Structure formats: structure tokens, C-alpha cells
Amino acid sequence: MKIGASTLAGLKENLEDILDFIENLGLEYAELVHQFPYENISEDLLESYNLKYSIHSPFMDVNIASLQEKSRLNSINQIKNSIDLANRIDAECVVVHPGLMPFLARPFEDRVYATANESIIELGNYGKDLGVCVTIENMPTFEGMIYQDMVELDKFLCENEMFMTLDIGHANHVGYPAEEMYFDSIKHIHAHDNYGDDDSHLALGEGSIDLKHIINTFESKNYDGIYIIEVNDEDSIKKSYEYIKKNF
């Protein structure tokens, strides 16, 4: 298994502090949250660690489904910066959020999805040209978030020869049972727990998700992507890694 942790757990720290923690814990991968406060990441710093990387592109103040073309293009350019960084540091993949549908855009839902799809294809092709795998993440049940439906997301991605990041906690929040979380398009996984009532990013084993069934399913199908522990703090990373070592 390829196991790593997201720097999301250390957003209130310096980047080197959370990378130190991830490396010292014995993990192989770190997922770099490439936005404030880690907008400007030193590649020399990254090279000083014995870690491999994936990148989570910006999602704060970013909307690739925006019907405001200037906003959409700004969002696209921010994510392309993450793809460029991934190319330079040989990151395994870049995670992208599919976009948002603001209140006033609700009457234009079909156009929002069409805009998101256009942006996703553009980013996927940009990544392919650079040899970078761009993956689109399924969303939780929060108002305005599109592509909560993993069946529809998988269908669109397969039609366009692209890939999904499965966020296990998001899928559980939407209501997917463990036995329905496997899709062929999945190349990357965010692992965290919850009780289905919130996207709480609990340590593995601290919620109600049948993680054993999910991970055993992926392992039985020779999944070769990374399991990124995406939790709120360093203690939860440690607890989650212990859970994985104990159960798998």
C-alpha cells in the first residue's frame, strides 16, 4: 500500500513542520495543499525530504464551474500552476475540485455543469501534455457543491479518459454505502472517517464508515494509487496510520 498524509493537518504551522511530522512518522507520501498559507512552496524544501508527493490544487476562492468567465479563467490558471508544480517535482497526481453552483446560478444548473465539464477537460488535457495525472474529487452534501453523484462523475471521467479522487468521507456524507464506493476511474484516495452527518475528517476508525470493506475491495482489485490520510490534526494522522497498520 502507498500511504501518505495531507498537509491539511498542519495549515496553522509552517510547511516544514508538518512535512517533518509526516516523514518522521514513517509515511512515504505527503499531499501538498497548494493554497494559502502554502501558496508559494519552495522546491528546495521539498527536495530536502525523503518523501514523494501528490498535490491538492487550490479550492479556496476557486470555482472552475463559474459562469463569470474571468473568475473561471482565474481559477483555471491557479490550478494550472499546481499542475506545473506537479510536473517539476514529479508528483503522482493533482487533485481538483469540480466547482460550485452559487445561489443565483441555480436556474442555470445545466450550464454550470457544462462549464465545469469544459474546465475539467481543459485541465485534464493540460496535465496530459505535461505527463501529470489530473484527478477530480467527488464532493460532500453541502449546498452548491456539484458532482456529489459519483456515478455521474465516473461516467463523465471515463468518457473523457480521466480519473477520480475518491474521497471516502465525502461519499459517506452523500450516503454511498461502502460496497458502492469502487469505480474504475479512481486513481487516488482521500481517507478519513465520519458518522454521515458531517464532513468531519475524523481519524480512521473514529466514525461509522466500513473502512475495512472499502480498502479490502480496492486492494483485491490491485489498486495502485495512494491512500492519503486527510484529517484535521497531527494526532489524527498518527491514529489513522496506526489503524491502517493494525488492520491491513
mmCIF file of C-alpha atoms in Angstrom:
data_model
loop_
_atom_site.group_PDB
_atom_site.id
_atom_site.type_symbol
_atom_site.label_atom_id
_atom_site.label_comp_id
_atom_site.label_asym_id
_atom_site.label_seq_id
_atom_site.Cartn_x
_atom_site.Cartn_y
_atom_site.Cartn_z
ATOM 1 C CA MET A 1 0.000 0.000 0.000
ATOM 2 C CA LYS A 2 1.109 3.520 -0.761
ATOM 3 C CA ILE A 3 0.227 5.614 2.287
ATOM 4 C CA GLY A 4 0.599 9.331 2.858
ATOM 5 C CA ALA A 5 -0.930 12.266 4.678
ATOM 6 C CA SER A 6 -2.227 15.664 3.678
ATOM 7 C CA THR A 7 -0.615 18.869 4.857
ATOM 8 C CA LEU A 8 -4.188 19.970 5.618
ATOM 9 C CA ALA A 9 -3.453 18.805 9.164
ATOM 10 C CA GLY A 10 -0.775 21.475 9.552
ATOM 11 C CA LEU A 11 -2.272 24.578 7.963
ATOM 12 C CA LYS A 12 -1.593 26.587 11.135
ATOM 13 C CA GLU A 13 2.075 25.537 11.096
ATOM 14 C CA ASN A 14 4.998 26.151 8.802
ATOM 15 C CA LEU A 15 5.049 23.703 5.912
ATOM 16 C CA GLU A 16 8.338 22.217 7.088
ATOM 17 C CA ASP A 17 6.805 21.360 10.483
ATOM 18 C CA ILE A 18 4.028 19.200 9.009
ATOM 19 C CA LEU A 19 6.420 17.644 6.479
ATOM 20 C CA ASP A 20 8.811 16.820 9.329
ATOM 21 C CA PHE A 21 5.957 15.131 11.166
ATOM 22 C CA ILE A 22 4.825 13.114 8.129
ATOM 23 C CA GLU A 23 8.350 11.940 7.337
ATOM 24 C CA ASN A 24 9.243 11.106 10.945
ATOM 25 C CA LEU A 25 6.056 9.043 11.245
ATOM 26 C CA GLY A 26 7.417 6.808 8.501
ATOM 27 C CA LEU A 27 4.933 7.710 5.781
ATOM 28 C CA GLU A 28 6.040 7.580 2.155
ATOM 29 C CA TYR A 29 3.877 10.359 0.684
ATOM 30 C CA ALA A 30 2.716 13.869 1.518
ATOM 31 C CA GLU A 31 -0.119 15.642 -0.246
ATOM 32 C CA LEU A 32 0.656 19.338 -0.584
ATOM 33 C CA VAL A 33 -2.332 21.641 -0.150
ATOM 34 C CA HIS A 34 -1.252 24.235 -2.715
ATOM 35 C CA GLN A 35 -3.105 27.300 -1.460
ATOM 36 C CA PHE A 36 -2.951 29.783 1.419
ATOM 37 C CA PRO A 37 -0.932 29.546 3.585
ATOM 38 C CA TYR A 38 1.133 27.277 1.300
ATOM 39 C CA GLU A 39 0.717 29.201 -1.962
ATOM 40 C CA ASN A 40 4.447 29.562 -2.533
ATOM 41 C CA ILE A 41 6.162 26.230 -1.956
ATOM 42 C CA SER A 42 9.942 26.004 -2.037
ATOM 43 C CA GLU A 43 11.006 23.153 -4.290
ATOM 44 C CA ASP A 44 14.365 23.082 -2.497
ATOM 45 C CA LEU A 45 12.461 22.459 0.746
ATOM 46 C CA LEU A 46 10.552 19.562 -0.817
ATOM 47 C CA GLU A 47 13.772 18.013 -2.116
ATOM 48 C CA SER A 48 15.213 18.028 1.404
ATOM 49 C CA TYR A 49 12.743 15.322 2.474
ATOM 50 C CA ASN A 50 12.704 11.634 1.695
ATOM 51 C CA LEU A 51 9.078 11.936 0.616
ATOM 52 C CA LYS A 52 7.094 11.551 -2.583
ATOM 53 C CA TYR A 53 4.269 13.955 -3.313
ATOM 54 C CA SER A 54 0.797 14.499 -4.629
ATOM 55 C CA ILE A 55 -0.775 17.958 -4.874
ATOM 56 C CA HIS A 56 -4.197 19.256 -3.926
ATOM 57 C CA SER A 57 -4.836 22.236 -6.171
ATOM 58 C CA PRO A 58 -6.466 25.391 -4.761
ATOM 59 C CA PHE A 59 -10.101 25.184 -3.692
ATOM 60 C CA MET A 60 -10.454 28.337 -1.592
ATOM 61 C CA ASP A 61 -11.922 31.194 -3.693
ATOM 62 C CA VAL A 62 -11.665 28.957 -6.760
ATOM 63 C CA ASN A 63 -14.534 27.811 -8.983
ATOM 64 C CA ILE A 64 -13.878 26.152 -12.338
ATOM 65 C CA ALA A 65 -17.661 25.978 -12.903
ATOM 66 C CA SER A 66 -18.129 29.740 -12.570
ATOM 67 C CA LEU A 67 -20.407 31.334 -15.164
ATOM 68 C CA GLN A 68 -18.345 34.504 -14.729
ATOM 69 C CA GLU A 69 -15.690 33.848 -17.373
ATOM 70 C CA LYS A 70 -12.982 35.958 -15.724
ATOM 71 C CA SER A 71 -13.466 34.086 -12.454
ATOM 72 C CA ARG A 72 -13.383 30.738 -14.235
ATOM 73 C CA LEU A 73 -10.203 31.588 -16.106
ATOM 74 C CA ASN A 74 -8.528 32.809 -12.922
ATOM 75 C CA SER A 75 -9.456 29.503 -11.258
ATOM 76 C CA ILE A 76 -8.145 27.509 -14.229
ATOM 77 C CA ASN A 77 -4.835 29.384 -14.112
ATOM 78 C CA GLN A 78 -4.407 28.753 -10.385
ATOM 79 C CA ILE A 79 -4.924 25.023 -10.916
ATOM 80 C CA LYS A 80 -2.579 25.000 -13.905
ATOM 81 C CA ASN A 81 0.072 26.425 -11.564
ATOM 82 C CA SER A 82 -0.423 23.354 -9.387
ATOM 83 C CA ILE A 83 -0.086 21.085 -12.424
ATOM 84 C CA ASP A 84 3.117 22.912 -13.380
ATOM 85 C CA LEU A 85 4.463 22.339 -9.858
ATOM 86 C CA ALA A 86 3.500 18.671 -10.059
ATOM 87 C CA ASN A 87 5.419 18.362 -13.306
ATOM 88 C CA ARG A 88 8.536 19.922 -11.784
ATOM 89 C CA ILE A 89 8.552 17.751 -8.639
ATOM 90 C CA ASP A 90 7.298 14.569 -10.349
ATOM 91 C CA ALA A 91 4.183 14.418 -8.156
ATOM 92 C CA GLU A 92 1.982 11.363 -8.587
ATOM 93 C CA CYS A 93 -1.213 13.331 -9.251
ATOM 94 C CA VAL A 94 -3.053 16.622 -8.843
ATOM 95 C CA VAL A 95 -6.445 16.696 -7.107
ATOM 96 C CA VAL A 96 -9.041 19.161 -8.423
ATOM 97 C CA HIS A 97 -12.452 20.154 -7.045
ATOM 98 C CA PRO A 98 -15.120 20.164 -9.785
ATOM 99 C CA GLY A 99 -16.634 23.527 -8.903
ATOM 100 C CA LEU A 100 -19.544 25.253 -7.221
ATOM 101 C CA MET A 101 -23.044 26.408 -8.105
ATOM 102 C CA PRO A 102 -23.837 29.669 -6.273
ATOM 103 C CA PHE A 103 -27.421 30.506 -5.314
ATOM 104 C CA LEU A 104 -28.025 32.830 -8.259
ATOM 105 C CA ALA A 105 -26.680 30.224 -10.698
ATOM 106 C CA ARG A 106 -29.277 27.588 -9.718
ATOM 107 C CA PRO A 107 -31.621 28.414 -12.627
ATOM 108 C CA PHE A 108 -28.686 27.629 -14.946
ATOM 109 C CA GLU A 109 -27.697 24.243 -13.477
ATOM 110 C CA ASP A 110 -27.151 22.588 -16.867
ATOM 111 C CA ARG A 111 -24.880 25.439 -17.913
ATOM 112 C CA VAL A 112 -22.923 25.210 -14.632
ATOM 113 C CA TYR A 113 -22.244 21.511 -15.232
ATOM 114 C CA ALA A 114 -21.357 22.148 -18.876
ATOM 115 C CA THR A 115 -18.903 24.848 -17.779
ATOM 116 C CA ALA A 116 -17.394 22.552 -15.153
ATOM 117 C CA ASN A 117 -17.021 19.764 -17.716
ATOM 118 C CA GLU A 118 -15.320 22.119 -20.175
ATOM 119 C CA SER A 119 -12.888 23.209 -17.452
ATOM 120 C CA ILE A 120 -12.213 19.639 -16.310
ATOM 121 C CA ILE A 121 -11.379 18.550 -19.858
ATOM 122 C CA GLU A 122 -9.097 21.570 -20.340
ATOM 123 C CA LEU A 123 -7.224 20.787 -17.129
ATOM 124 C CA GLY A 124 -7.037 17.081 -17.946
ATOM 125 C CA ASN A 125 -5.520 17.824 -21.347
ATOM 126 C CA TYR A 126 -3.099 20.326 -19.823
ATOM 127 C CA GLY A 127 -1.962 17.646 -17.389
ATOM 128 C CA LYS A 128 -1.645 15.003 -20.116
ATOM 129 C CA ASP A 129 0.584 17.308 -22.157
ATOM 130 C CA LEU A 130 2.921 17.566 -19.152
ATOM 131 C CA GLY A 131 2.670 13.917 -18.119
ATOM 132 C CA VAL A 132 0.701 14.797 -14.961
ATOM 133 C CA CYS A 133 -2.333 12.801 -13.819
ATOM 134 C CA VAL A 134 -5.220 15.173 -13.015
ATOM 135 C CA THR A 135 -7.922 13.656 -10.797
ATOM 136 C CA ILE A 136 -11.360 15.084 -9.988
ATOM 137 C CA GLU A 137 -12.675 14.730 -6.444
ATOM 138 C CA ASN A 138 -16.240 13.728 -5.511
ATOM 139 C CA MET A 139 -17.936 16.280 -3.256
ATOM 140 C CA PRO A 140 -19.875 16.051 0.043
ATOM 141 C CA THR A 141 -23.517 17.016 0.574
ATOM 142 C CA PHE A 142 -23.030 20.724 1.015
ATOM 143 C CA GLU A 143 -25.173 23.324 -0.721
ATOM 144 C CA GLY A 144 -23.749 24.464 -4.028
ATOM 145 C CA MET A 145 -21.207 21.672 -4.446
ATOM 146 C CA ILE A 146 -21.523 19.858 -7.769
ATOM 147 C CA TYR A 147 -20.614 16.266 -8.605
ATOM 148 C CA GLN A 148 -21.788 14.804 -5.325
ATOM 149 C CA ASP A 149 -23.082 11.965 -7.553
ATOM 150 C CA MET A 150 -20.114 9.653 -8.084
ATOM 151 C CA VAL A 151 -21.930 7.607 -10.732
ATOM 152 C CA GLU A 152 -22.309 10.692 -12.921
ATOM 153 C CA LEU A 153 -18.753 11.820 -12.191
ATOM 154 C CA ASP A 154 -17.344 8.389 -13.043
ATOM 155 C CA LYS A 155 -19.342 8.279 -16.283
ATOM 156 C CA PHE A 156 -18.095 11.688 -17.391
ATOM 157 C CA LEU A 157 -14.477 10.924 -16.478
ATOM 158 C CA CYS A 158 -14.462 7.533 -18.211
ATOM 159 C CA GLU A 159 -15.927 9.088 -21.369
ATOM 160 C CA ASN A 160 -13.053 11.565 -21.372
ATOM 161 C CA GLU A 161 -10.271 9.178 -20.284
ATOM 162 C CA MET A 162 -9.776 10.978 -16.991
ATOM 163 C CA PHE A 163 -9.604 9.892 -13.357
ATOM 164 C CA MET A 164 -11.274 10.369 -9.987
ATOM 165 C CA THR A 165 -10.020 11.017 -6.497
ATOM 166 C CA LEU A 166 -12.338 9.074 -4.215
ATOM 167 C CA ASP A 167 -12.927 10.992 -1.015
ATOM 168 C CA ILE A 168 -14.295 8.281 1.272
ATOM 169 C CA GLY A 169 -15.674 10.729 3.833
ATOM 170 C CA HIS A 170 -17.452 12.767 1.157
ATOM 171 C CA ALA A 171 -19.007 9.631 -0.324
ATOM 172 C CA ASN A 172 -20.282 8.554 3.089
ATOM 173 C CA HIS A 173 -21.674 12.037 3.712
ATOM 174 C CA VAL A 174 -23.655 11.783 0.460
ATOM 175 C CA GLY A 175 -24.951 8.370 1.513
ATOM 176 C CA TYR A 176 -22.952 5.872 -0.534
ATOM 177 C CA PRO A 177 -22.584 2.523 1.299
ATOM 178 C CA ALA A 178 -19.114 1.021 1.452
ATOM 179 C CA GLU A 179 -19.924 -1.591 -1.198
ATOM 180 C CA GLU A 180 -20.770 1.124 -3.751
ATOM 181 C CA MET A 181 -17.619 3.235 -3.497
ATOM 182 C CA TYR A 182 -15.481 1.397 -6.062
ATOM 183 C CA PHE A 183 -15.226 2.857 -9.569
ATOM 184 C CA ASP A 184 -12.729 2.000 -12.292
ATOM 185 C CA SER A 185 -11.826 5.678 -12.767
ATOM 186 C CA ILE A 186 -10.420 6.005 -9.223
ATOM 187 C CA LYS A 187 -6.656 6.587 -9.178
ATOM 188 C CA HIS A 188 -6.263 8.369 -5.838
ATOM 189 C CA ILE A 189 -7.982 8.162 -2.444
ATOM 190 C CA HIS A 190 -8.597 10.581 0.430
ATOM 191 C CA ALA A 191 -9.170 8.571 3.599
ATOM 192 C CA HIS A 192 -10.945 9.944 6.660
ATOM 193 C CA ASP A 193 -13.935 8.979 8.788
ATOM 194 C CA ASN A 194 -17.284 10.454 9.836
ATOM 195 C CA TYR A 195 -20.753 9.452 11.023
ATOM 196 C CA GLY A 196 -22.525 10.510 7.837
ATOM 197 C CA ASP A 197 -23.909 13.710 9.356
ATOM 198 C CA ASP A 198 -20.962 15.982 8.554
ATOM 199 C CA ASP A 199 -17.730 16.106 6.577
ATOM 200 C CA SER A 200 -15.814 15.950 9.850
ATOM 201 C CA HIS A 201 -12.471 14.439 8.688
ATOM 202 C CA LEU A 202 -12.113 12.220 11.750
ATOM 203 C CA ALA A 203 -9.229 9.814 12.254
ATOM 204 C CA LEU A 204 -9.746 6.419 10.621
ATOM 205 C CA GLY A 205 -11.775 4.174 12.901
ATOM 206 C CA GLU A 206 -13.357 7.033 14.837
ATOM 207 C CA GLY A 207 -16.559 7.198 12.739
ATOM 208 C CA SER A 208 -19.065 4.753 11.281
ATOM 209 C CA ILE A 209 -17.604 4.110 7.804
ATOM 210 C CA ASP A 210 -16.856 0.470 6.956
ATOM 211 C CA LEU A 211 -13.273 1.261 6.025
ATOM 212 C CA LYS A 212 -12.182 -2.373 6.093
ATOM 213 C CA HIS A 213 -14.642 -3.276 3.346
ATOM 214 C CA ILE A 214 -13.640 -0.278 1.219
ATOM 215 C CA ILE A 215 -9.887 -0.748 1.475
ATOM 216 C CA ASN A 216 -10.065 -4.535 1.114
ATOM 217 C CA THR A 217 -12.119 -4.042 -2.063
ATOM 218 C CA PHE A 218 -9.521 -1.734 -3.559
ATOM 219 C CA GLU A 219 -6.656 -3.996 -2.535
ATOM 220 C CA SER A 220 -8.402 -7.029 -4.059
ATOM 221 C CA LYS A 221 -8.647 -5.126 -7.353
ATOM 222 C CA ASN A 222 -4.931 -4.260 -7.281
ATOM 223 C CA TYR A 223 -5.413 -0.553 -6.647
ATOM 224 C CA ASP A 224 -2.020 1.095 -7.181
ATOM 225 C CA GLY A 225 -2.768 4.681 -6.112
ATOM 226 C CA ILE A 226 -2.052 6.409 -2.820
ATOM 227 C CA TYR A 227 -4.208 6.363 0.287
ATOM 228 C CA ILE A 228 -3.873 9.922 1.584
ATOM 229 C CA ILE A 229 -4.891 10.369 5.219
ATOM 230 C CA GLU A 230 -6.789 13.664 5.090
ATOM 231 C CA VAL A 231 -7.586 14.637 8.677
ATOM 232 C CA ASN A 232 -7.603 17.754 10.825
ATOM 233 C CA ASP A 233 -4.502 17.425 13.016
ATOM 234 C CA GLU A 234 -1.273 15.522 13.530
ATOM 235 C CA ASP A 235 -2.683 13.285 16.274
ATOM 236 C CA SER A 236 -5.390 12.126 13.865
ATOM 237 C CA ILE A 237 -2.734 11.328 11.237
ATOM 238 C CA LYS A 238 -0.915 9.175 13.791
ATOM 239 C CA LYS A 239 -4.114 7.397 14.887
ATOM 240 C CA SER A 240 -5.104 6.788 11.268
ATOM 241 C CA TYR A 241 -1.710 5.346 10.344
ATOM 242 C CA GLU A 242 -1.873 3.039 13.358
ATOM 243 C CA TYR A 243 -5.360 1.955 12.237
ATOM 244 C CA ILE A 244 -4.055 1.089 8.782
ATOM 245 C CA LYS A 245 -1.043 -0.829 10.110
ATOM 246 C CA LYS A 246 -3.236 -2.774 12.544
ATOM 247 C CA ASN A 247 -5.970 -3.686 10.050
ATOM 248 C CA PHE A 248 -4.149 -4.043 6.735
#
